[in-house]
Amino acid sequence: MNLGDEANTPNTIVNLDQVKQLNSATIYKVIEQHAPISRVKIAKVSSLAPASVTKITRQLMENGLISEVDLQVSTGGRRAISLAPNAHNINVIAIKLGQSLLSIAHYKLSGEKLLSKQISVPVVTESSSLIEFFISEIAKFITQPALINEKISAISMTISGLVNPKTGTVIYHSTSPLNNTPLVKEIQQAFNIPTFIGNHTRCLALAEHYFGATRQCQDSILVSVHHGVGSGVIMEGKVLLGKSCNIGELGHIQINPLGKQCHCGNIGCLETEVSDNAIFDKVKAAIAAGSPTSLSTSNFTIDDIYLSAANKDPLCQAIVQQAATYLGKSIAILVNLLSPEKIVITGKIVLSGDLIFDTIKQCTDTQTLPDFHHQLSVIPTELTPDLTLAAFALIKQAIYEGDLLQRIKV
Ligand SMILES: [Zn+2]
C-alpha cells in the first residue's frame, strides 16, 4: 500500500455533495441573518460566485425554504428582489427525555414554540417498551387537531446520558434501559421523518451559542448543574464531540477522594458534591444536626436553598459556597485545558447570584494561567428556561452543518 496516497485520500477527494451541502447551508445562514437580502448581497457576504448563489437560491426556493419577499431599492436605483427564509412555514418537533418526564414541543423553524406537552415516563425494564412509548406519544402529539394537517420536517430528542449523535444511538442512560439502543433508527422508521439525537447539556451549549449568552463568542463552555453536573464545549463555533461523541463529562472529575460513591462507580465525583440533590441533602442533614437557618425547616425546596444563600442565610450560604468552590476548581481545570472566552452557568444554582459567580471567578483567577483568566468571563445563562430548546438547537445545527437542509421540502 502506498502510505502517501492513504494519508492524502481524505483531503484530496472532493465530495461534490458535501460542497453543495456546505454552500447551501452558508447561503441559507446568510439569508437568515440578513433577511431581506438581495442575491447580489448574498454573493458579497458569502464570498460565493453570483452564478452559484443564483443556482442555490433557486433550489432553496423550489424546496420552499426561502421566498422572494419584496422589492428593495439598490444604490444604483435599480430594484433588486430580496429573499427571506420561510422558517415560519417549517414545522419541527423537539423532545427532551428527562429523568421521569418526556417533554414534547412543536416549533416553527423560526424559533416560535407553539404547542408543548409533558408526559410521565413509565418505569420499564425493556428498551423496546420505552421505544413503543416514545413512538406512541409522538404519534399522538403530531396527530392532534392543530398539527394533523402540518408537514413535520424534523424530529429531535435530547437525553441526559451518553449518546452518539452520528449513529443515532443511546450509549448509556442511568435511569432507563436505553443503553446501546439505536433510537434514531427506530423513530425514523416509524415516522419517515429525519430524526436527530444529542446529549442534553451539549445541545444546551449549542442553544446558548445560537440564541443566548455566547452568540458572538467562538470558544465557550456551558456548565449545567441539575441532578448531575455536565458541560458542553463550543470551540470555533462548533460543539466539541470527538470520536467518542461525549466530551464534557465534568461531573465525574474526582473532587473528594473521601466522598460518596457516584452512580458511575467511582468515589467523590463532582456531581456527588454539587448536584441539586447533593446540596439539598447536605442542607437537610445540617438542619437535622441542629444548624440554625432562616429556611422553613419542615418544607423547603432547592430553589429556597439557593435564594436563601443569595440572601445570606448562614447555613445555605456555607453549603452553596462550598459547592461553588468545588465547581470553580473543576471549571479551572477546563479553563487551563481549553482556554474559553466565556463560561456560562445554567441550572437553578444561578439563583444564588453573586455568591456562585464570585466564588467560581476567584477559583479561575487563582488556578488558571493569567493569560487565560484575564480574558475569561463567568456568566449566567441568557436563555429562559425551556426544556425542549436544546433539542430545537440540534435541529438548527442539522440545518447549518448537516444535510437536513437538503432533505426538507415544504
Ligand atoms: Zn461519577
Coordinates of C-alpha atoms and ligand atoms in Angstrom, one line a residue:
M1 CA 0.0 0.0 0.0
N2 CA 1.2 3.5 -0.8
L3 CA 1.1 5.2 2.6
G4 CA 1.4 8.7 0.9
D5 CA -1.8 8.1 -1.0
E6 CA -3.6 6.7 2.0
A7 CA -2.6 9.8 4.0
N8 CA -3.8 12.1 1.3
T9 CA -7.1 10.5 0.4
P10 CA -9.5 12.1 2.9
N11 CA -8.3 15.6 1.9
T12 CA -7.9 15.2 -1.8
I13 CA -11.1 13.6 -2.9
V14 CA -13.6 16.4 -3.4
N15 CA -17.1 15.2 -2.4
L16 CA -19.3 17.4 -4.6
D17 CA -22.4 16.6 -2.5
Q18 CA -20.6 17.9 0.6
V19 CA -19.5 21.1 -1.2
K20 CA -23.1 21.6 -2.4
Q21 CA -24.4 21.0 1.2
L22 CA -21.9 23.4 2.6
N23 CA -22.6 26.1 0.1
S24 CA -26.4 25.8 0.5
A25 CA -26.0 26.0 4.3
T26 CA -23.8 29.1 4.0
I27 CA -26.3 30.8 1.8
Y28 CA -29.3 29.8 4.0
K29 CA -27.5 31.2 7.1
V30 CA -26.7 34.5 5.3
I31 CA -30.3 34.8 4.3
E32 CA -31.5 34.0 7.8
Q33 CA -29.1 36.6 9.4
H34 CA -29.6 39.4 6.9
A35 CA -33.1 39.0 5.5
P36 CA -34.5 40.6 3.5
I37 CA -31.3 40.4 1.3
S38 CA -30.7 40.5 -2.4
R39 CA -28.8 37.8 -4.4
V40 CA -26.1 40.4 -5.1
K41 CA -25.6 41.0 -1.4
I42 CA -25.7 37.3 -0.6
A43 CA -22.8 36.8 -3.0
K44 CA -20.8 39.6 -1.3
V45 CA -21.5 38.4 2.2
S46 CA -20.9 34.6 1.5
S47 CA -18.0 35.2 -1.0
L48 CA -19.6 32.7 -3.3
A49 CA -19.9 33.2 -7.1
P50 CA -23.1 35.0 -8.2
A51 CA -23.9 32.0 -10.5
S52 CA -23.7 29.6 -7.5
V53 CA -25.9 32.0 -5.5
T54 CA -28.5 32.1 -8.3
K55 CA -28.5 28.3 -8.6
I56 CA -28.6 27.5 -4.9
T57 CA -31.3 30.1 -4.1
R58 CA -33.4 28.7 -6.9
Q59 CA -33.2 25.2 -5.3
L60 CA -33.9 26.6 -1.8
M61 CA -37.0 28.4 -3.3
E62 CA -38.2 25.2 -5.1
N63 CA -38.0 23.3 -1.8
G64 CA -39.9 26.0 0.0
L65 CA -37.1 27.0 2.3
I66 CA -36.9 30.6 1.2
S67 CA -39.1 33.0 -0.8
E68 CA -38.9 36.3 -2.6
V69 CA -40.4 38.9 -0.3
D70 CA -40.3 42.5 -1.5
L71 CA -38.5 44.9 -3.7
Q72 CA -35.6 46.8 -2.3
V73 CA -34.1 49.9 -4.0
S74 CA -30.4 49.3 -4.5
T75 CA -27.8 52.1 -4.5
G76 CA -27.8 52.4 -8.3
G77 CA -31.5 53.0 -8.4
R78 CA -32.3 49.5 -9.8
R79 CA -34.8 47.5 -7.9
A80 CA -33.5 44.1 -6.6
I81 CA -35.6 41.3 -5.4
S82 CA -35.0 40.3 -1.8
L83 CA -35.0 36.9 -0.2
A84 CA -36.1 35.8 3.2
P85 CA -36.4 32.4 4.9
N86 CA -39.7 30.6 5.0
A87 CA -38.9 29.4 8.5
H88 CA -42.4 30.2 9.8
N89 CA -43.8 27.6 7.4
I90 CA -41.5 24.8 8.5
N91 CA -42.6 22.6 11.5
V92 CA -40.3 20.6 13.7
I93 CA -40.7 18.5 16.9
A94 CA -38.3 18.9 19.8
I95 CA -38.3 16.4 22.6
K96 CA -36.5 16.1 25.9
L97 CA -36.3 12.8 27.8
G98 CA -35.8 13.8 31.4
Q99 CA -35.4 11.5 34.5
S100 CA -39.2 10.9 34.8
L101 CA -40.8 13.2 32.2
L102 CA -41.0 13.3 28.5
S103 CA -41.4 16.8 27.1
I104 CA -42.6 17.2 23.5
A105 CA -42.9 20.6 21.7
H106 CA -43.8 21.9 18.3
Y107 CA -41.7 24.7 17.0
K108 CA -41.6 26.6 13.8
L109 CA -38.0 26.7 12.3
S110 CA -38.1 30.4 13.0
G111 CA -38.0 29.5 16.8
E112 CA -41.6 30.1 17.6
K113 CA -42.8 27.5 20.1
L114 CA -46.5 26.7 19.6
L115 CA -47.5 23.6 21.5
S116 CA -46.0 21.6 24.2
K117 CA -46.8 18.6 26.4
Q118 CA -45.3 16.7 29.3
I119 CA -45.9 13.1 30.0
S120 CA -44.6 10.8 32.8
V121 CA -42.2 8.2 31.6
P122 CA -43.3 4.7 32.6
V123 CA -40.8 2.6 34.6
V124 CA -40.0 -0.3 32.3
T125 CA -37.2 -2.9 32.1
E126 CA -37.1 -3.4 28.3
S127 CA -35.9 -0.7 25.8
S128 CA -38.5 -1.9 23.3
S129 CA -41.3 -0.9 25.7
L130 CA -39.8 2.6 26.1
I131 CA -39.4 2.9 22.3
E132 CA -43.0 1.9 21.9
F133 CA -44.0 4.6 24.4
F134 CA -42.0 7.3 22.6
I135 CA -43.5 6.4 19.2
S136 CA -47.0 6.3 20.6
E137 CA -46.6 9.7 22.3
I138 CA -45.0 11.4 19.3
A139 CA -47.8 9.9 17.1
K140 CA -50.5 11.3 19.5
F141 CA -48.7 14.7 19.5
I142 CA -48.4 15.1 15.7
T143 CA -51.9 13.9 15.0
Q144 CA -53.7 16.4 17.4
P145 CA -56.1 18.7 15.5
A146 CA -53.6 21.7 15.4
L147 CA -50.9 19.6 13.8
I148 CA -52.6 16.9 11.8
N149 CA -52.5 18.9 8.5
E150 CA -49.0 20.3 9.0
K151 CA -45.9 18.6 7.5
I152 CA -43.3 17.8 10.1
S153 CA -39.8 18.3 8.7
A154 CA -37.6 17.0 11.6
I155 CA -37.7 15.4 15.0
S156 CA -35.0 15.7 17.6
M157 CA -34.5 14.4 21.1
T158 CA -32.1 15.3 23.8
I159 CA -31.1 12.9 26.6
S160 CA -29.0 13.3 29.8
G161 CA -26.6 10.5 29.2
L162 CA -24.0 9.3 26.7
V163 CA -25.2 9.4 23.1
N164 CA -23.6 9.0 19.7
P165 CA -25.4 11.6 17.5
K166 CA -23.6 10.3 14.4
T167 CA -25.0 6.8 14.7
G168 CA -28.2 8.0 16.5
T169 CA -27.5 5.6 19.4
V170 CA -28.0 6.0 23.1
I171 CA -24.8 4.6 24.7
Y172 CA -25.6 5.0 28.4
H173 CA -28.6 6.3 30.2
S174 CA -28.6 6.0 34.0
T175 CA -32.3 5.9 34.6
S176 CA -33.8 3.8 31.8
P177 CA -33.0 0.6 29.9
L178 CA -31.9 2.5 26.7
N179 CA -28.2 1.6 26.8
N180 CA -27.0 0.7 23.3
T181 CA -30.3 1.5 21.7
P182 CA -30.4 2.7 18.0
L183 CA -33.2 5.2 18.9
V184 CA -32.9 7.4 15.8
K185 CA -33.4 4.4 13.5
E186 CA -36.5 3.3 15.4
I187 CA -38.2 6.7 15.4
Q188 CA -37.2 7.4 11.8
Q189 CA -38.6 4.1 10.7
A190 CA -41.9 4.8 12.5
F191 CA -42.5 8.3 11.0
N192 CA -40.2 8.6 8.0
I193 CA -39.1 12.0 9.2
P194 CA -35.4 13.0 9.6
T195 CA -34.6 12.4 13.3
F196 CA -31.7 13.5 15.5
I197 CA -30.5 12.8 19.0
G198 CA -28.0 14.5 21.2
N199 CA -26.8 14.8 24.8
H200 CA -28.9 17.4 26.5
T201 CA -26.1 19.6 28.0
R202 CA -24.1 19.6 24.8
C203 CA -27.2 20.7 22.9
L204 CA -27.9 23.3 25.6
A205 CA -24.4 24.7 24.9
L206 CA -25.4 24.9 21.2
A207 CA -28.7 26.7 22.2
E208 CA -26.7 29.2 24.2
H209 CA -24.4 29.7 21.2
Y210 CA -27.2 30.2 18.7
F211 CA -29.7 32.2 20.9
G212 CA -28.1 33.1 24.2
A213 CA -25.0 34.4 26.1
T214 CA -22.4 33.0 23.7
R215 CA -23.8 34.3 20.4
Q216 CA -20.8 36.4 19.5
C217 CA -18.3 34.0 21.0
Q218 CA -16.4 31.3 19.2
D219 CA -14.9 29.4 22.3
S220 CA -17.2 28.9 25.3
I221 CA -18.2 26.2 27.8
L222 CA -21.6 25.8 29.3
V223 CA -21.7 24.2 32.7
S224 CA -25.1 22.8 33.8
V225 CA -25.9 21.9 37.4
H226 CA -29.0 19.8 37.8
H227 CA -29.5 16.3 39.1
G228 CA -25.9 15.9 37.9
V229 CA -23.2 18.2 36.5
G230 CA -22.3 18.3 32.8
S231 CA -20.7 20.6 30.3
G232 CA -20.8 21.4 26.6
V233 CA -17.8 22.7 24.9
I234 CA -18.1 25.1 21.9
M235 CA -14.8 25.5 20.0
E236 CA -14.5 27.6 16.9
G237 CA -18.3 27.9 16.9
K238 CA -19.0 24.2 16.9
V239 CA -19.8 21.7 19.7
L240 CA -16.7 19.6 20.5
L241 CA -17.7 16.0 20.3
G242 CA -14.6 14.0 19.4
K243 CA -14.6 10.4 18.3
S244 CA -16.4 9.3 21.5
C245 CA -19.0 12.0 20.9
N246 CA -19.2 12.7 24.6
I247 CA -16.7 15.4 25.5
G248 CA -17.6 17.4 28.6
E249 CA -18.5 14.9 31.4
L250 CA -17.4 17.4 34.0
G251 CA -19.5 15.8 36.8
H252 CA -17.1 12.8 37.0
I253 CA -13.9 14.7 37.9
Q254 CA -12.9 13.4 41.4
I255 CA -13.2 16.3 43.8
N256 CA -13.4 14.5 47.1
P257 CA -11.4 11.2 47.4
L258 CA -13.1 10.5 50.7
G259 CA -16.6 11.3 49.4
K260 CA -19.6 9.2 48.3
Q261 CA -19.8 6.6 45.6
C262 CA -21.1 8.0 42.3
H263 CA -23.5 6.1 40.0
C264 CA -20.6 5.8 37.6
G265 CA -18.9 3.5 40.2
N266 CA -16.1 6.0 41.2
I267 CA -15.7 7.8 44.5
G268 CA -16.2 11.5 45.2
C269 CA -17.1 12.7 41.7
L270 CA -18.0 16.4 41.4
E271 CA -21.7 15.6 41.0
T272 CA -21.8 13.7 44.3
E273 CA -21.0 17.1 46.0
V274 CA -22.5 19.7 43.7
S275 CA -25.8 18.5 42.1
D276 CA -29.2 19.9 43.3
N277 CA -29.9 16.7 45.1
A278 CA -26.5 16.6 46.8
I279 CA -26.8 20.2 48.0
F280 CA -30.4 19.6 49.2
D281 CA -29.3 16.5 51.2
K282 CA -26.4 18.4 52.8
V283 CA -28.8 21.2 54.0
K284 CA -31.3 18.7 55.2
A285 CA -28.6 16.8 57.2
A286 CA -27.2 20.1 58.7
I287 CA -30.7 21.2 59.8
A288 CA -31.3 17.7 61.4
A289 CA -28.0 18.2 63.2
G290 CA -29.3 21.5 64.7
S291 CA -27.7 24.2 62.4
P292 CA -29.7 27.4 62.6
T293 CA -31.3 28.6 59.4
S294 CA -33.9 31.0 58.1
L295 CA -35.4 28.2 56.0
S296 CA -38.8 26.8 56.9
T297 CA -37.3 23.6 58.3
S298 CA -40.4 21.4 57.6
N299 CA -40.9 22.3 54.0
F300 CA -38.3 23.8 51.6
T301 CA -37.2 23.3 48.0
I302 CA -33.8 23.5 46.3
D303 CA -35.0 26.9 44.9
D304 CA -35.4 28.1 48.6
I305 CA -31.9 27.0 49.4
Y306 CA -30.3 28.9 46.5
L307 CA -32.4 32.0 47.2
S308 CA -31.6 31.9 50.9
A309 CA -27.9 31.5 50.1
A310 CA -28.2 34.7 48.0
N311 CA -30.0 36.4 51.0
K312 CA -27.1 35.4 53.3
D313 CA -28.7 32.7 55.3
P314 CA -25.5 31.4 57.1
L315 CA -26.3 27.7 56.6
C316 CA -27.3 27.9 52.9
Q317 CA -24.5 30.3 52.2
A318 CA -21.9 28.0 53.6
I319 CA -23.1 24.9 51.8
V320 CA -23.6 26.6 48.4
Q321 CA -20.2 28.3 48.7
Q322 CA -18.5 25.0 49.3
A323 CA -20.3 23.6 46.2
A324 CA -19.3 26.7 44.2
T325 CA -15.6 26.1 45.3
Y326 CA -15.7 22.5 44.1
L327 CA -17.4 23.7 40.9
G328 CA -14.8 26.5 40.5
K329 CA -11.9 24.1 41.0
S330 CA -13.3 21.8 38.2
I331 CA -14.0 24.7 35.9
A332 CA -10.4 26.0 36.4
I333 CA -9.2 22.6 35.0
L334 CA -11.4 23.1 32.0
V335 CA -10.1 26.7 31.5
N336 CA -6.4 25.5 31.7
L337 CA -7.1 22.8 29.1
L338 CA -9.4 24.7 26.7
S339 CA -8.9 28.5 27.3
P340 CA -12.5 29.6 26.6
E341 CA -13.6 33.2 26.4
K342 CA -16.8 32.6 28.4
I343 CA -18.1 30.1 31.0
V344 CA -21.9 30.0 31.1
I345 CA -23.6 28.6 34.2
T346 CA -27.1 27.2 33.9
G347 CA -29.4 25.5 36.4
K348 CA -31.3 26.6 39.5
I349 CA -27.9 27.2 41.2
V350 CA -27.7 30.6 39.4
L351 CA -30.5 31.8 41.8
S352 CA -27.6 32.1 44.4
G353 CA -26.4 35.1 42.2
D354 CA -23.0 36.7 43.1
L355 CA -22.1 34.0 45.6
I356 CA -21.8 31.4 42.8
F357 CA -20.2 33.7 40.2
D358 CA -17.7 35.4 42.6
T359 CA -16.6 32.1 44.1
I360 CA -16.1 30.5 40.7
K361 CA -14.2 33.6 39.4
Q362 CA -12.0 33.6 42.4
C363 CA -11.1 29.9 41.6
T364 CA -10.4 30.6 37.9
D365 CA -8.4 33.8 38.9
T366 CA -6.1 31.8 41.1
Q367 CA -5.9 28.4 39.5
T368 CA -5.5 29.1 35.8
L369 CA -2.9 30.8 33.6
P370 CA -3.0 34.6 33.8
D371 CA -3.4 34.9 30.0
F372 CA -6.4 32.6 30.2
H373 CA -8.3 34.1 33.1
H374 CA -7.7 37.8 32.1
Q375 CA -10.0 37.3 29.1
L376 CA -12.4 35.0 30.8
S377 CA -16.0 35.9 32.0
V378 CA -18.1 33.6 34.1
I379 CA -21.8 34.5 33.5
P380 CA -25.3 33.1 33.9
T381 CA -27.3 31.7 31.0
E382 CA -29.3 34.2 28.9
L383 CA -31.9 31.6 27.9
T384 CA -35.3 31.5 29.5
P385 CA -35.9 28.0 31.0
D386 CA -37.3 25.8 28.2
L387 CA -36.9 22.1 28.4
T388 CA -37.0 21.5 24.6
L389 CA -34.9 24.4 23.4
A390 CA -31.8 22.2 23.4
A391 CA -33.4 19.7 21.0
F392 CA -34.6 22.6 18.8
A393 CA -30.9 23.8 18.7
L394 CA -29.9 20.4 17.5
I395 CA -32.3 20.8 14.5
K396 CA -30.7 24.2 13.7
Q397 CA -27.3 22.5 13.8
A398 CA -28.5 19.9 11.3
I399 CA -29.6 22.7 9.0
Y400 CA -26.4 24.7 9.3
E401 CA -23.9 21.8 9.4
G402 CA -25.6 18.6 8.3
D403 CA -27.8 17.5 5.4
L404 CA -31.2 18.4 6.8
L405 CA -31.4 21.5 4.5
Q406 CA -31.2 19.1 1.5
R407 CA -33.9 16.9 3.0
I408 CA -36.6 19.5 3.6
K409 CA -39.3 20.1 1.0
V410 CA -42.3 22.2 2.1
Ligands
ZN1 ZN -19.0 9.7 38.6

